[in-house]
PDB file of C-alpha atoms in Angstrom:
ATOM      1  CA  ARG A   1      98.089  82.062  90.974  1.00  0.00           C
ATOM      2  CA  ALA A   2      97.995  83.869  88.177  1.00  0.00           C
ATOM      3  CA  GLU A   3     100.649  86.607  86.860  1.00  0.00           C
ATOM      4  CA  MET A   4      99.985  89.533  86.034  1.00  0.00           C
ATOM      5  CA  SER A   5     100.340  90.518  82.246  1.00  0.00           C
ATOM      6  CA  SER A   6     101.817  94.105  80.902  1.00  0.00           C
ATOM      7  CA  ALA A   7      99.490  93.399  78.281  1.00  0.00           C
ATOM      8  CA  GLN A   8      96.617  96.664  78.173  1.00  0.00           C
ATOM      9  CA  PRO A   9      93.531  95.641  80.231  1.00  0.00           C
ATOM     10  CA  THR A  10      90.517  94.105  78.650  1.00  0.00           C
ATOM     11  CA  ARG A  11      87.939  96.892  78.932  1.00  0.00           C
ATOM     12  CA  ARG A  12      84.317  95.464  80.410  1.00  0.00           C
ATOM     13  CA  PRO A  13      81.754  98.024  78.728  1.00  0.00           C
ATOM     14  CA  LEU A  14      79.721 100.182  81.406  1.00  0.00           C
ATOM     15  CA  VAL A  15      76.201  99.682  81.550  1.00  0.00           C
ATOM     16  CA  GLY A  16      73.302 101.821  81.645  1.00  0.00           C
ATOM     17  CA  ALA A  17      72.771 104.733  83.172  1.00  0.00           C
ATOM     18  CA  ALA A  18      76.777 104.854  83.819  1.00  0.00           C
ATOM     19  CA  ALA A  19      77.659 103.910  80.358  1.00  0.00           C
ATOM     20  CA  ALA A  20      75.161 106.854  79.254  1.00  0.00           C
ATOM     21  CA  GLN A  21      76.837 109.632  81.734  1.00  0.00           C
ATOM     22  CA  VAL A  22      80.690 108.768  81.275  1.00  0.00           C
ATOM     23  CA  GLY A  23      80.308 108.320  77.215  1.00  0.00           C
ATOM     24  CA  ALA A  24      78.243 111.507  77.051  1.00  0.00           C
ATOM     25  CA  VAL A  25      80.337 113.887  79.128  1.00  0.00           C
ATOM     26  CA  ALA A  26      84.201 114.771  77.378  1.00  0.00           C
ATOM     27  CA  PRO A  27      86.526 116.726  79.833  1.00  0.00           C
ATOM     28  CA  ARG A  28      85.110 120.611  79.533  1.00  0.00           C
ATOM     29  CA  SER A  29      88.445 121.894  80.665  1.00  0.00           C
ATOM     30  CA  GLU A  30      92.121 120.498  82.247  1.00  0.00           C
ATOM     31  CA  GLY A  31      90.908 120.643  85.951  1.00  0.00           C
ATOM     32  CA  THR A  32      88.029 118.038  84.738  1.00  0.00           C
ATOM     33  CA  ALA A  33      90.491 116.058  83.203  1.00  0.00           C
ATOM     34  CA  GLU A  34      92.131 114.855  86.700  1.00  0.00           C
ATOM     35  CA  ALA A  35      91.618 112.354  88.687  1.00  0.00           C
ATOM     36  CA  PRO A  36      91.976 113.003  92.423  1.00  0.00           C
ATOM     37  CA  ASP A  37      93.157 110.747  94.792  1.00  0.00           C
ATOM     38  CA  ASP A  38      89.862 111.834  96.954  1.00  0.00           C
ATOM     39  CA  LEU A  39      87.279 113.325  94.443  1.00  0.00           C
ATOM     40  CA  LEU A  40      86.175 115.900  96.805  1.00  0.00           C
ATOM     41  CA  GLN A  41      88.956 118.083  95.599  1.00  0.00           C
ATOM     42  CA  LEU A  42      87.460 117.922  91.606  1.00  0.00           C
ATOM     43  CA  GLU A  43      86.266 121.689  91.159  1.00  0.00           C
ATOM     44  CA  ASP A  44      82.716 120.326  89.542  1.00  0.00           C
ATOM     45  CA  LEU A  45      81.439 117.408  92.164  1.00  0.00           C
ATOM     46  CA  SER A  46      78.705 116.256  89.229  1.00  0.00           C
ATOM     47  CA  GLU A  47      77.852 112.720  88.938  1.00  0.00           C
ATOM     48  CA  ALA A  48      79.564 112.569  85.252  1.00  0.00           C
ATOM     49  CA  ASP A  49      82.610 114.365  87.016  1.00  0.00           C
ATOM     50  CA  MET A  50      82.888 112.191  89.271  1.00  0.00           C
ATOM     51  CA  LEU A  51      82.237 108.907  87.189  1.00  0.00           C
ATOM     52  CA  GLN A  52      84.536 110.153  84.987  1.00  0.00           C
ATOM     53  CA  ALA A  53      87.375 110.630  87.748  1.00  0.00           C
ATOM     54  CA  LEU A  54      86.312 106.900  88.630  1.00  0.00           C
ATOM     55  CA  TRP A  55      87.526 105.816  85.142  1.00  0.00           C
ATOM     56  CA  ARG A  56      90.388 107.412  84.663  1.00  0.00           C
ATOM     57  CA  ARG A  57      91.578 106.102  88.140  1.00  0.00           C
ATOM     58  CA  TYR A  58      90.335 102.566  86.885  1.00  0.00           C
ATOM     59  CA  GLU A  59      92.229 102.612  83.746  1.00  0.00           C
ATOM     60  CA  ARG A  60      95.477 103.345  85.123  1.00  0.00           C
ATOM     61  CA  ARG A  61      94.818 100.482  87.702  1.00  0.00           C
ATOM     62  CA  GLU A  62      93.569 102.794  90.901  1.00  0.00           C
ATOM     63  CA  ILE A  63      90.809 100.809  92.059  1.00  0.00           C
ATOM     64  CA  TYR A  64      90.243 102.780  95.340  1.00  0.00           C
ATOM     65  CA  THR A  65      89.053 106.399  95.487  1.00  0.00           C
ATOM     66  CA  TRP A  66      88.500 108.354  98.568  1.00  0.00           C
ATOM     67  CA  VAL A  67      85.471 110.637  98.863  1.00  0.00           C
ATOM     68  CA  GLY A  68      86.454 112.576 102.143  1.00  0.00           C
ATOM     69  CA  GLY A  69      86.354 109.857 104.722  1.00  0.00           C
ATOM     70  CA  VAL A  70      84.491 107.422 102.596  1.00  0.00           C
ATOM     71  CA  LEU A  71      86.750 104.484 100.805  1.00  0.00           C
ATOM     72  CA  VAL A  72      84.855 103.492  97.357  1.00  0.00           C
ATOM     73  CA  SER A  73      86.458 100.725  95.454  1.00  0.00           C
ATOM     74  CA  VAL A  74      85.898  99.717  91.989  1.00  0.00           C
ATOM     75  CA  ASN A  75      85.749  96.061  90.556  1.00  0.00           C
ATOM     76  CA  PRO A  76      88.911  95.598  89.015  1.00  0.00           C
ATOM     77  CA  TYR A  77      88.202  92.124  86.824  1.00  0.00           C
ATOM     78  CA  ARG A  78      91.723  91.178  87.466  1.00  0.00           C
ATOM     79  CA  ASP A  79      94.539  91.451  89.853  1.00  0.00           C
ATOM     80  CA  VAL A  80      96.194  94.599  90.237  1.00  0.00           C
ATOM     81  CA  GLY A  81      98.657  93.497  93.532  1.00  0.00           C
ATOM     82  CA  ALA A  82      96.595  95.568  95.496  1.00  0.00           C
ATOM     83  CA  PHE A  83      97.072  93.189  98.465  1.00  0.00           C
ATOM     84  CA  GLY A  84     100.866  92.028  97.680  1.00  0.00           C
ATOM     85  CA  PRO A  85     103.316  92.028  99.949  1.00  0.00           C
ATOM     86  CA  GLU A  86     104.563  95.132  99.062  1.00  0.00           C
ATOM     87  CA  ALA A  87     101.337  96.725  99.436  1.00  0.00           C
ATOM     88  CA  VAL A  88     100.977  94.866 103.072  1.00  0.00           C
ATOM     89  CA  ALA A  89     104.639  96.534 104.215  1.00  0.00           C
ATOM     90  CA  ARG A  90     103.941 100.488 103.024  1.00  0.00           C
ATOM     91  CA  TYR A  91     100.700 100.186 105.024  1.00  0.00           C
ATOM     92  CA  ALA A  92     102.040  98.675 108.083  1.00  0.00           C
ATOM     93  CA  SER A  93     105.139 101.237 108.026  1.00  0.00           C
ATOM     94  CA  ALA A  94     105.118 103.824 110.344  1.00  0.00           C
ATOM     95  CA  THR A  95     104.586 106.289 107.825  1.00  0.00           C
ATOM     96  CA  PRO A  96     101.769 104.876 105.639  1.00  0.00           C
ATOM     97  CA  PRO A  97     101.188 106.745 102.141  1.00  0.00           C
ATOM     98  CA  SER A  98      97.648 108.673 102.322  1.00  0.00           C
ATOM     99  CA  ALA A  99      96.851 106.913  98.691  1.00  0.00           C
ATOM    100  CA  PRO A 100      93.638 105.356  99.191  1.00  0.00           C
ATOM    101  CA  HIS A 101      93.602 101.725  99.471  1.00  0.00           C
ATOM    102  CA  LEU A 102      91.495  99.083 101.826  1.00  0.00           C
ATOM    103  CA  PHE A 103      93.911  98.921 104.176  1.00  0.00           C
ATOM    104  CA  ALA A 104      94.402 102.849 104.999  1.00  0.00           C
ATOM    105  CA  ALA A 105      90.772 102.840 105.497  1.00  0.00           C
ATOM    106  CA  VAL A 106      91.299 100.005 108.058  1.00  0.00           C
ATOM    107  CA  LYS A 107      94.394 101.150 109.931  1.00  0.00           C
ATOM    108  CA  ALA A 108      92.040 104.699 110.166  1.00  0.00           C
ATOM    109  CA  ALA A 109      89.301 102.545 111.185  1.00  0.00           C
ATOM    110  CA  LEU A 110      91.031 100.878 114.272  1.00  0.00           C
ATOM    111  CA  SER A 111      93.083 103.936 115.174  1.00  0.00           C
ATOM    112  CA  ASP A 112      92.989 106.045 118.488  1.00  0.00           C
ATOM    113  CA  ASP A 113      92.533 109.435 116.770  1.00  0.00           C
ATOM    114  CA  PRO A 114      89.219 109.669 114.781  1.00  0.00           C
ATOM    115  CA  GLY A 115      90.562 112.469 112.779  1.00  0.00           C
ATOM    116  CA  SER A 116      92.851 110.073 111.152  1.00  0.00           C
TER     117      SER A 116
END
């Protein structure tokens, strides 16, 4: 299994409409420069701001993002440790993190509480 290097990730170019939208939109204010765990927390829910937030999260190697109760995943094209033993232990604990992750979505789906 290949080890994850500390070097900067290789950027893969966006194509088509996504490239045009992300490249054409510069952050307008400090509020749009953020990339929250849940995109519903963005001030402006425009497609361009959502793409910008996803791109910022991708650059930070945060490949999972909530949009309300829906989990969005961006292919990182490399191992980001999302399924390592540490992640398994965090999400299997009695108090798992609320950060977006596939394990959190599965836990919520299997939960008896439909609101979690």
